[in-house]
Amino acid sequence: NPDRHVGDIATIDYSQMELRVLAAISGETHMLQAFTDGEDIHALTQRRVGLPSRTKAKNFNFGVSFGAQAPTLSETAGIPMTEAKAFLDAYWEAYPKYKQYVDSLVVQVEADGGCRNWAGRWRTIPKATNRNEKNRNMRLAMNTPIQGGALDVAKQACVDLLPLLRLGEEVDIHPFEFLHDEVGFERGKDCPDDLTWQVFLDQAVEIMEAANPFMDVDLPVTLSIASSWGDCK
């Protein structure tokens, strides 16, 4: 749009939500403390696990939360399989409460045939009859409360945003996307002024950060304002 100027597009997205959900539901002390102190969670994992770089630690943090095992971690982190296995063992030693949570979750899934996330959303997981199915079940058991839990936080935030969105329509401010844990807004030419736009965004930030079902960890968001969605990245 040739009439668009800097600041017509804004995105608000949650910061490392899956890892924060992981820390909250597992009670992993080291992760919770890192988030409380504002420490870089990937740098923490690099140090505690002994990984060679922050990038590889990030691969492990998110990979493990997705239920990835050594073969996948080897591929995503670009390290040999033997190293991936050793680092995965070190990862569980570094985060013992997370490991305890995962072990108990796998047992519970085997007994109940599925699991729930914090919002009560149920996922059926068929009983495993071989090693491949057991690995699949471990991935699903780890993934459902974390990924599913993060998604339900974002869904709750969107529900909580509805009254503000109705007010936004009156001043030509509109949502244009809801992608994973990010919401995008656009202001039209009839938006009265920059102050109206900024007040709307500040309120949206407040609402999204308040849509937090957990007591032990904050769920902060990042606000980006630019002339295009791509520039917000």
CSV table of N, CA, C and O in Angstrom, one decimal, residues 4 8-12 165 169 173-179 182-187 197 200-201 224 226-230 232-233:
chain,number,residue,atom,x,y,z
A,4,ARG,N,0.8,3.6,3.1
A,4,ARG,CA,1.2,3.1,4.4
A,4,ARG,C,2.5,3.8,4.9
A,4,ARG,O,3.4,4.1,4.1
A,8,ASP,N,2.3,1.3,10.9
A,8,ASP,CA,0.9,0.9,10.6
A,8,ASP,C,0.6,-0.5,11.0
A,8,ASP,O,-0.6,-1.0,11.0
A,9,ILE,N,1.7,-1.3,11.1
A,9,ILE,CA,1.5,-2.8,11.4
A,9,ILE,C,2.2,-3.0,12.8
A,9,ILE,O,3.3,-2.5,13.1
A,10,ALA,N,1.6,-3.9,13.6
A,10,ALA,CA,2.2,-4.3,14.9
A,10,ALA,C,2.0,-5.7,15.1
A,10,ALA,O,0.9,-6.3,14.8
A,11,THR,N,2.9,-6.4,15.7
A,11,THR,CA,2.8,-7.8,16.1
A,11,THR,C,3.1,-7.9,17.6
A,11,THR,O,4.0,-7.2,18.1
A,12,ILE,N,2.4,-8.7,18.3
A,12,ILE,CA,2.7,-9.0,19.7
A,12,ILE,C,2.8,-10.5,19.8
A,12,ILE,O,1.9,-11.3,19.5
A,165,LEU,N,-10.8,-5.7,20.9
A,165,LEU,CA,-10.9,-5.7,19.4
A,165,LEU,C,-12.1,-5.0,18.9
A,165,LEU,O,-12.1,-4.4,17.9
A,169,GLU,N,-12.2,-1.7,16.4
A,169,GLU,CA,-13.0,-1.6,15.1
A,169,GLU,C,-13.5,-0.1,15.0
A,169,GLU,O,-13.6,0.4,13.9
A,173,ILE,N,-8.8,0.1,13.9
A,173,ILE,CA,-7.6,-0.8,14.2
A,173,ILE,C,-8.2,-2.2,14.1
A,173,ILE,O,-9.2,-2.5,14.8
A,174,HIS,N,-7.5,-3.1,13.4
A,174,HIS,CA,-8.0,-4.4,13.1
A,174,HIS,C,-7.0,-5.5,13.3
A,174,HIS,O,-5.8,-5.3,12.9
A,175,PRO,N,-7.3,-6.7,13.8
A,175,PRO,CA,-6.4,-7.8,13.8
A,175,PRO,C,-6.3,-8.4,12.4
A,175,PRO,O,-7.3,-8.4,11.7
A,176,PHE,N,-5.1,-8.8,12.0
A,176,PHE,CA,-5.0,-9.4,10.7
A,176,PHE,C,-4.4,-10.8,10.7
A,176,PHE,O,-4.5,-11.5,9.7
A,177,GLU,N,-3.9,-11.3,11.8
A,177,GLU,CA,-3.4,-12.6,11.9
A,177,GLU,C,-3.3,-13.1,13.3
A,177,GLU,O,-3.1,-12.3,14.3
A,178,PHE,N,-3.5,-14.4,13.5
A,178,PHE,CA,-3.2,-15.1,14.8
A,178,PHE,C,-2.4,-16.3,14.4
A,178,PHE,O,-2.9,-17.3,13.8
A,179,LEU,N,-1.1,-16.3,14.6
A,179,LEU,CA,-0.2,-17.3,14.2
A,179,LEU,C,0.6,-17.9,15.3
A,179,LEU,O,1.4,-17.2,15.9
A,182,GLU,N,1.4,-15.5,18.2
A,182,GLU,CA,1.6,-14.1,17.8
A,182,GLU,C,0.3,-13.6,17.3
A,182,GLU,O,-0.5,-14.3,16.6
A,183,VAL,N,0.0,-12.4,17.6
A,183,VAL,CA,-1.2,-11.7,17.1
A,183,VAL,C,-0.7,-10.4,16.4
A,183,VAL,O,0.1,-9.7,16.9
A,184,GLY,N,-1.3,-10.2,15.2
A,184,GLY,CA,-0.9,-9.0,14.4
A,184,GLY,C,-2.1,-8.0,14.3
A,184,GLY,O,-3.3,-8.4,14.2
A,185,PHE,N,-1.8,-6.7,14.3
A,185,PHE,CA,-2.8,-5.7,14.2
A,185,PHE,C,-2.4,-4.7,13.1
A,185,PHE,O,-1.2,-4.5,12.9
A,186,GLU,N,-3.4,-4.1,12.5
A,186,GLU,CA,-3.2,-3.1,11.5
A,186,GLU,C,-4.1,-1.9,11.8
A,186,GLU,O,-5.2,-2.0,12.1
A,187,ARG,N,-3.5,-0.7,11.6
A,187,ARG,CA,-4.3,0.5,11.8
A,187,ARG,C,-4.6,1.1,10.4
A,187,ARG,O,-3.7,1.2,9.5
A,197,TRP,N,-3.4,4.6,18.7
A,197,TRP,CA,-2.8,3.4,18.3
A,197,TRP,C,-1.9,2.8,19.4
A,197,TRP,O,-2.0,1.6,19.7
A,200,PHE,N,-4.0,1.5,22.3
A,200,PHE,CA,-4.6,0.2,22.0
A,200,PHE,C,-3.5,-0.9,22.1
A,200,PHE,O,-3.8,-2.0,22.7
A,201,LEU,N,-2.3,-0.7,21.6
A,201,LEU,CA,-1.3,-1.8,21.7
A,201,LEU,C,-0.9,-2.0,23.1
A,201,LEU,O,-0.6,-3.2,23.5
A,224,SER,N,6.3,-5.4,18.4
A,224,SER,CA,7.0,-4.8,17.3
A,224,SER,C,6.1,-4.0,16.4
A,224,SER,O,5.0,-4.4,16.1
A,226,ALA,N,6.0,-1.6,12.8
A,226,ALA,CA,6.7,-1.3,11.6
A,226,ALA,C,5.7,-1.0,10.5
A,226,ALA,O,4.5,-0.9,10.7
A,227,SER,N,6.3,-0.9,9.3
A,227,SER,CA,5.4,-0.5,8.1
A,227,SER,C,4.9,-1.8,7.4
A,227,SER,O,4.0,-1.7,6.5
A,228,SER,N,5.4,-3.0,7.8
A,228,SER,CA,5.0,-4.2,7.2
A,228,SER,C,5.2,-5.3,8.2
A,228,SER,O,5.9,-5.2,9.1
A,229,TRP,N,4.5,-6.4,7.9
A,229,TRP,CA,4.6,-7.6,8.8
A,229,TRP,C,6.0,-8.1,8.8
A,229,TRP,O,6.6,-8.5,9.8
A,230,GLY,N,6.6,-8.2,7.6
A,230,GLY,CA,8.0,-8.7,7.5
A,230,GLY,C,9.0,-7.8,8.3
A,230,GLY,O,9.9,-8.4,9.0
A,232,CYS,N,8.3,-6.3,11.0
A,232,CYS,CA,8.1,-6.5,12.4
A,232,CYS,C,9.0,-7.7,12.9
A,232,CYS,O,9.2,-7.9,14.1
A,233,LYS,N,9.5,-8.5,12.0
A,233,LYS,CA,10.3,-9.7,12.4
A,233,LYS,C,11.7,-9.3,12.7
A,233,LYS,O,12.5,-10.1,13.0
